[in-house]
mmCIF file of C-alpha atoms and ligand atoms in Angstrom:
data_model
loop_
_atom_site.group_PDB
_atom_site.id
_atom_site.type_symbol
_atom_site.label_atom_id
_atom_site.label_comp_id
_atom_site.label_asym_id
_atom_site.label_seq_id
_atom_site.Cartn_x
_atom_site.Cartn_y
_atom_site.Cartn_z
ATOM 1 C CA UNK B 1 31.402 12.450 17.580
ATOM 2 C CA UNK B 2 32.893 11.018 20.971
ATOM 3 C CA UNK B 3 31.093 10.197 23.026
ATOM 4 C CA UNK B 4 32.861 8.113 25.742
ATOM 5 C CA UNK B 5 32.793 9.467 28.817
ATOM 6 C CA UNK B 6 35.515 7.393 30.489
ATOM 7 C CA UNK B 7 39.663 8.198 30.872
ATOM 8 C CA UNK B 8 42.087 6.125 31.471
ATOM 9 C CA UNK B 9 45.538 7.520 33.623
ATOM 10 C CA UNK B 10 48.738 5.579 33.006
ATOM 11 C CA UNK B 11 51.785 5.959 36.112
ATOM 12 C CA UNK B 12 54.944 6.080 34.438
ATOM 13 C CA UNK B 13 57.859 3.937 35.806
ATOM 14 C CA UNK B 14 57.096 0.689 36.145
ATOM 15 C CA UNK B 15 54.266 0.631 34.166
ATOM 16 C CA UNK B 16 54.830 2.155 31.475
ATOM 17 C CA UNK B 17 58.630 1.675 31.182
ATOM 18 C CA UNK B 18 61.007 0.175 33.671
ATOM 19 C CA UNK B 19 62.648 3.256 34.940
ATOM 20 C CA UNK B 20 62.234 1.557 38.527
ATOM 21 C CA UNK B 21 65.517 -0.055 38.281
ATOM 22 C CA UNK B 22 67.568 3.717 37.275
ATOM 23 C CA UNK B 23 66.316 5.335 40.279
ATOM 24 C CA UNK B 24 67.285 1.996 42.321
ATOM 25 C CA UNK B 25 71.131 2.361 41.071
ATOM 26 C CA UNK B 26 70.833 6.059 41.561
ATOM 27 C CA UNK B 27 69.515 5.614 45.201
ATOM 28 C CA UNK B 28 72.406 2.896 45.947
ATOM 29 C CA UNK B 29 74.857 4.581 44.559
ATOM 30 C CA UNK B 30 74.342 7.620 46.900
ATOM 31 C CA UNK B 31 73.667 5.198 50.174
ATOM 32 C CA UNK B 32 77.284 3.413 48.685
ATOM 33 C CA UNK B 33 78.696 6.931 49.188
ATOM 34 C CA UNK B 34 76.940 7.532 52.543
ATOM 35 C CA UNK B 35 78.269 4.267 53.904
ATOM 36 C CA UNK B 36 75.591 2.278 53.990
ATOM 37 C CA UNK B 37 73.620 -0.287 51.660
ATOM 38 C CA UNK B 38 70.367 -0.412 49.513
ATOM 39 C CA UNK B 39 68.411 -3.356 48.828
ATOM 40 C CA UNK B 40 65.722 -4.492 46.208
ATOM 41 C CA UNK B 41 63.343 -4.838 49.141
ATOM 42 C CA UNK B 42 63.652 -1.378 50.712
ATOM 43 C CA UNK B 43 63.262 0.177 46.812
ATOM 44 C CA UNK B 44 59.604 -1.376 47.044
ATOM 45 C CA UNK B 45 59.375 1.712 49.517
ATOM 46 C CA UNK B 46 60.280 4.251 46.697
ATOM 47 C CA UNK B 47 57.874 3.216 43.962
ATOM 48 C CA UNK B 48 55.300 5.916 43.783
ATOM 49 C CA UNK B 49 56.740 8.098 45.983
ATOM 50 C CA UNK B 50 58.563 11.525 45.577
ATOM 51 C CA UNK B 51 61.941 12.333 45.152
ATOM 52 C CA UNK B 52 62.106 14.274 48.280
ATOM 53 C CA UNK B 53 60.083 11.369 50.181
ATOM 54 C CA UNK B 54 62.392 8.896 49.069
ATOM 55 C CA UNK B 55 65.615 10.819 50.256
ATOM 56 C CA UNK B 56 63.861 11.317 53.599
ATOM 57 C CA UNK B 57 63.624 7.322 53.631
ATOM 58 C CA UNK B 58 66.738 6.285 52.026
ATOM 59 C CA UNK B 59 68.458 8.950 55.038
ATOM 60 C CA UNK B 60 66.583 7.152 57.715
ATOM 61 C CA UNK B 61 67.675 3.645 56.325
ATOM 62 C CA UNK B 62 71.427 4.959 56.721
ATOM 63 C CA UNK B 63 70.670 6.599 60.350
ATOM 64 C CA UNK B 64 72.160 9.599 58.350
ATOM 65 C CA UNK B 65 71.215 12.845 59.854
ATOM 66 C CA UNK B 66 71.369 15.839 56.908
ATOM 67 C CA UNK B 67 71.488 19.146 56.924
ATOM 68 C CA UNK B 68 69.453 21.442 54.617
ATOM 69 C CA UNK B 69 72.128 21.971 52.171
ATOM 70 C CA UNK B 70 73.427 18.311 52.926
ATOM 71 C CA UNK B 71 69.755 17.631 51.894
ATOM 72 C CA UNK B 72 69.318 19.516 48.502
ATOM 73 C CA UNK B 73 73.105 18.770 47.405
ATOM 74 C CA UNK B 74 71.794 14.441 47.976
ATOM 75 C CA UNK B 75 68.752 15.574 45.832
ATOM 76 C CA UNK B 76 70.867 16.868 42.615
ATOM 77 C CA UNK B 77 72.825 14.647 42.613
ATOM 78 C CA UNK B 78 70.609 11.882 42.549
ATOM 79 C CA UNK B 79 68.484 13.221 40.045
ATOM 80 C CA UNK B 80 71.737 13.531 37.980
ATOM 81 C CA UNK B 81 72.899 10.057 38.359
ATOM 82 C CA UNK B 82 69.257 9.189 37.468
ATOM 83 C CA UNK B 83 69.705 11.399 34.219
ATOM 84 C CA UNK B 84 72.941 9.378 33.142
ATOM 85 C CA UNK B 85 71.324 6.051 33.438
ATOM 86 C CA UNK B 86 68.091 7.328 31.732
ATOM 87 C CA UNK B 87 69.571 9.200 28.866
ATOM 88 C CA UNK B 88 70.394 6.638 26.294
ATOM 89 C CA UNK B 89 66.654 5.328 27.171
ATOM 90 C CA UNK B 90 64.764 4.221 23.710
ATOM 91 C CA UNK B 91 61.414 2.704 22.657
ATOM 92 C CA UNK B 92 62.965 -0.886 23.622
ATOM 93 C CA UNK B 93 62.722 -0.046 26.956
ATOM 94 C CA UNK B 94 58.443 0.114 26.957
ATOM 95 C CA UNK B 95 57.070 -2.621 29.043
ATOM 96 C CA UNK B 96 54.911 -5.350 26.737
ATOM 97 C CA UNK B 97 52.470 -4.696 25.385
ATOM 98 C CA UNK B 98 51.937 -0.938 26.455
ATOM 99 C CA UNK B 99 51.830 0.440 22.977
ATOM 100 C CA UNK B 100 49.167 -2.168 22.162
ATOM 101 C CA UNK B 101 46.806 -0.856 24.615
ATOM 102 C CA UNK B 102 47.801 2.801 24.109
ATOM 103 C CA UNK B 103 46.788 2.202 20.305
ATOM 104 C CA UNK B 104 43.555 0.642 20.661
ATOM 105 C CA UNK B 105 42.467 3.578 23.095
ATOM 106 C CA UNK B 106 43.593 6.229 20.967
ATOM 107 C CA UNK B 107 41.709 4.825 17.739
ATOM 108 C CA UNK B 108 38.532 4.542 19.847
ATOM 109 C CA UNK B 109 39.064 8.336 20.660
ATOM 110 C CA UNK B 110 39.690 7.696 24.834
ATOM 111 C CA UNK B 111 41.069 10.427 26.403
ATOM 112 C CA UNK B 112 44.506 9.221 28.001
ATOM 113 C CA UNK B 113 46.438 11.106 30.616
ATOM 114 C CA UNK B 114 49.678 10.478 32.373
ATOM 115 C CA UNK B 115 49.816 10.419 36.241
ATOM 116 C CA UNK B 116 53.380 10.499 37.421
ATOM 117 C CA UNK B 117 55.287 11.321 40.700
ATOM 118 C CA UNK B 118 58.150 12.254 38.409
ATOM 119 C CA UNK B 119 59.594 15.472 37.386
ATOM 120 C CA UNK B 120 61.384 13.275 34.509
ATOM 121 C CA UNK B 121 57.873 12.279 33.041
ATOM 122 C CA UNK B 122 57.961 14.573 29.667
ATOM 123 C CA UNK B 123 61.950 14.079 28.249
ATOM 124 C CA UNK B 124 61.326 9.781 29.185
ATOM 125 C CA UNK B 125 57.980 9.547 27.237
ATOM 126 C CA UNK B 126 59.659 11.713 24.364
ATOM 127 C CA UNK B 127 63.195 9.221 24.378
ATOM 128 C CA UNK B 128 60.547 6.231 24.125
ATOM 129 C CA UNK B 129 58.586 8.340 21.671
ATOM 130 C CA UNK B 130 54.916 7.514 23.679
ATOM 131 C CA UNK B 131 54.232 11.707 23.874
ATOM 132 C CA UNK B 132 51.889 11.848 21.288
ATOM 133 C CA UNK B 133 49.559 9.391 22.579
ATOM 134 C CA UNK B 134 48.487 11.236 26.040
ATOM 135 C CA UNK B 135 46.266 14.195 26.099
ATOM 136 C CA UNK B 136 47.576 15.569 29.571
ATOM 137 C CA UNK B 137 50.271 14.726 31.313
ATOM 138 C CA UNK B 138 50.370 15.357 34.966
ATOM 139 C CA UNK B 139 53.723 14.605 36.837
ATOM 140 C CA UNK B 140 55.898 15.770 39.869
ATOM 141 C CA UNK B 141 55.873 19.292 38.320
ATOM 142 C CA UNK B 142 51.832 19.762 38.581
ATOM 143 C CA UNK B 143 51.461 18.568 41.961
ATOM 144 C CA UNK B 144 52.007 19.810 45.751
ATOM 145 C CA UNK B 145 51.151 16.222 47.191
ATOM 146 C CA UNK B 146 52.033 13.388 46.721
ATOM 147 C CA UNK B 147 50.695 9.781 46.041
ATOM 148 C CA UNK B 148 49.238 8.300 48.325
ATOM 149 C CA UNK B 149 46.855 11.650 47.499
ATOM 150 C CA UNK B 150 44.888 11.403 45.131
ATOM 151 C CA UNK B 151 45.323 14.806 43.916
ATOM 152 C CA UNK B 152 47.530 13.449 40.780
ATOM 153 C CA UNK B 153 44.990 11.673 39.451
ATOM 154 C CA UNK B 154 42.151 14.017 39.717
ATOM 155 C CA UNK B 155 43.719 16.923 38.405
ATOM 156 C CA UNK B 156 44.137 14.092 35.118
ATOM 157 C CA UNK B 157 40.453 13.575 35.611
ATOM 158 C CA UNK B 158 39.705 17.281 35.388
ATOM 159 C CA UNK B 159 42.034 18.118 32.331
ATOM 160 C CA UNK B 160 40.524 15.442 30.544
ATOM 161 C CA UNK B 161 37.282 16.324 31.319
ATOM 162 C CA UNK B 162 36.162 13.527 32.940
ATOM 163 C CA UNK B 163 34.023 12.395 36.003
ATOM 164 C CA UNK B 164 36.551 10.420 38.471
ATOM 165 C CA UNK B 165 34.730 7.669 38.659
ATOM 166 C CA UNK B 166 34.474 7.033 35.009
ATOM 167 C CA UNK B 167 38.635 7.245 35.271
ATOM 168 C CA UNK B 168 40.342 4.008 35.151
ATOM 169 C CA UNK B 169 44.314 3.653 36.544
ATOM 170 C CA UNK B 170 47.121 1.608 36.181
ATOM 171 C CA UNK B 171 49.385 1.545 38.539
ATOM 172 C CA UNK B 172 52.428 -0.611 40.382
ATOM 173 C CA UNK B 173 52.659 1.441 43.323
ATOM 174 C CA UNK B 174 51.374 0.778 46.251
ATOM 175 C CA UNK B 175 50.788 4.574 46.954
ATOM 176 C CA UNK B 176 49.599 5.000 43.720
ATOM 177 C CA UNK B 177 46.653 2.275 44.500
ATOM 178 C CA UNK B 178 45.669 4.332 47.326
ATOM 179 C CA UNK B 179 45.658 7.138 45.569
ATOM 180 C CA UNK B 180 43.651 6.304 42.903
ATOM 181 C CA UNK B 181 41.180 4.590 45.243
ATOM 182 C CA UNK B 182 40.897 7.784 47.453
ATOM 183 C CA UNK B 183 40.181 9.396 44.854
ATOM 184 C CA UNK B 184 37.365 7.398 44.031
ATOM 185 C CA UNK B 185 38.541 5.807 40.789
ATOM 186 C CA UNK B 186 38.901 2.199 39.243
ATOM 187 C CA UNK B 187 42.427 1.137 40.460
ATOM 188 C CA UNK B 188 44.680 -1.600 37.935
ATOM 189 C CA UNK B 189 47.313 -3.157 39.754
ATOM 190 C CA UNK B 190 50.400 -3.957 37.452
ATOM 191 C CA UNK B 191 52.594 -6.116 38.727
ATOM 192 C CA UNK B 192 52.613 -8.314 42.325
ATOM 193 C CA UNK B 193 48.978 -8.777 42.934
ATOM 194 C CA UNK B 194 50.126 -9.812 46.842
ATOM 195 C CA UNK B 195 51.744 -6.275 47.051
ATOM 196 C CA UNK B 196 48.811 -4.875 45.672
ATOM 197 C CA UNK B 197 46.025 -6.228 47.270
ATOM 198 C CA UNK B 198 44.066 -3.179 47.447
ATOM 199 C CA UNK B 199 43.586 -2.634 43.999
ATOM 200 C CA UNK B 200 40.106 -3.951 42.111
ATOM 201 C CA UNK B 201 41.895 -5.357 39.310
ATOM 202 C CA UNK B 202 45.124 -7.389 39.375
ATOM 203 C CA UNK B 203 47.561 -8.424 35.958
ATOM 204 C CA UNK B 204 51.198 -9.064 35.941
ATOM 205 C CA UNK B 205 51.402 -7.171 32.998
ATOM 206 C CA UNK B 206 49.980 -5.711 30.113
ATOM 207 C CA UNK B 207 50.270 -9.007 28.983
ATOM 208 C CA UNK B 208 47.373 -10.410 30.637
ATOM 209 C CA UNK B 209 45.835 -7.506 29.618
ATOM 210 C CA UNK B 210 43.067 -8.297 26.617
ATOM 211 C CA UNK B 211 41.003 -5.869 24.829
ATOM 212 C CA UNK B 212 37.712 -7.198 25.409
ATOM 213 C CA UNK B 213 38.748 -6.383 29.368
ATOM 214 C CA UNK B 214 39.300 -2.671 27.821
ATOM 215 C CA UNK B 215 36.122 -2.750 26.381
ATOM 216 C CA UNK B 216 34.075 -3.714 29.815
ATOM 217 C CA UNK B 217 35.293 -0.782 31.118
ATOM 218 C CA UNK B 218 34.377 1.662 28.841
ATOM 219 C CA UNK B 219 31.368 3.474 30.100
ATOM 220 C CA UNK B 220 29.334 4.882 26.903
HETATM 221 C C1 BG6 S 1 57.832 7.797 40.685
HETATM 222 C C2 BG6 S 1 58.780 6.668 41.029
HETATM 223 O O1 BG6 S 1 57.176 7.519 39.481
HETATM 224 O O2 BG6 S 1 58.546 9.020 40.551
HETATM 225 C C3 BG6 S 1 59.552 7.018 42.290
HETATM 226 O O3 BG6 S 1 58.035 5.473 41.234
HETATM 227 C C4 BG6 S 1 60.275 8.342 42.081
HETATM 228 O O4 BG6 S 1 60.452 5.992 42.588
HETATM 229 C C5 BG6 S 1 59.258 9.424 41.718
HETATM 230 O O5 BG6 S 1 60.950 8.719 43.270
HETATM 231 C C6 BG6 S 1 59.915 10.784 41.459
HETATM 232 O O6 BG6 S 1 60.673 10.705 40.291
HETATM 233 P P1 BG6 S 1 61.713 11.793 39.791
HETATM 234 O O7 BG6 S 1 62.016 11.357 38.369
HETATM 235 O O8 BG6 S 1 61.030 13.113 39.838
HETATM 236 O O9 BG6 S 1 62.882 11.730 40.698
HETATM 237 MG MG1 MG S 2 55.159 3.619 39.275
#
């Protein structure tokens, strides 16, 4: 019988697999095309946010003024670029030490959901065959806001059946942090703790990661 009460939400790119850098060459490629350039820096600005949000940034980098159709032709065709640099994607591509963790929840019987911005969540976890470990998966399809609302994550809490507070994220958005603190759950920083500051818990990695930390945060 089960009887732990806590879940644990994973965000997708850049926590679970490095996708961050595909939607960076997608993003420069169109601001190439638009005249203008993309840096590392500015991409911090996309992590965590929506497709649509990030167009809306990327055109006010560029000064670039769109119309409607200017608007939703940009969109495609980023999301096909995207598709090209994502489709040859396999397991190899998982961050370290993710499939470690994923195991040792799964054989203690935690429910695990996925809590992505993306539309792309399903077909990536499938190329770096990871489906079968989540429960739920709530992505860019499921929502109408986006991160920094928290309504990604407690949607997750609900399918899983589980209070939010008992719900445990990881995240390496700084959206995503404030999402999952809004919504009144215990927020995991991956990546630059200085970038995210507001999170309780801080690891570069999964690496850092151990399972006796797992374990203190499993509420029985
Ligand atoms: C988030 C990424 O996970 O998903 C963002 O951090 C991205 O950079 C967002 O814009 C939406 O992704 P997609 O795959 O629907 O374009
Ligand atoms: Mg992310």
């Amino acid at each position: 019988m089960n009887n732990i009460k806590t879940g644990f939400i994973f965000d997708l790119d850049g926590v679970i697999v490095d996708t961050a850098k595909y939607h960076y060459l997608a993003w420069r490629k169109l601001a190439h095309e638009l005249g203008f350039e993309f840096t590392h820096e500015q991409n911090e600005l996309f992590k965590g946010v929506s497709r649509k949000r990030c167009l809306e940034i990327l055109l006010d980098i560029g000064g670039i003024k769109a119309t409607q159709e200017q608007f939703d032709t940009w969109m495609i065709e980023k999301n096909v670029d995207y598709l090209a640099y994502i489709e040859n994607m396999n397991a190899s591509e998982i961050l370290p030490d993710v499939p470690k963790v994923l195991e040792y929840l799964k054989n203690k019987n935690i429910p695990i959901a996925l809590g992505s911005a993306s539309k792309n969540a399903k077909p990536i976890l499938e190329k770096v065959n990871l489906l079968s470990y989540f429960n739920t998966i709530v992505d860019g399809n499921n929502v109408t806001k986006a991160k920094p609302d928290p309504e990604v994550f407690l949607i997750a809490a609900e399918q899983l059946g589980v209070a939010p507070s008992n719900c445990i994220v990881f995240e390496d958005a700084v959206a995503g942090i404030e999402a999952a603190n809004a919504a009144h759950m215990v927020s995991i920083g991956i990546g630059d703790a200085n970038t995210l500051s507001e999170a309780k818990y801080n690891f570069k990695d999964f690496t850092e990661i151990s399972l006796a930390f797992l374990d203190t945060l499993i509420v029985h």
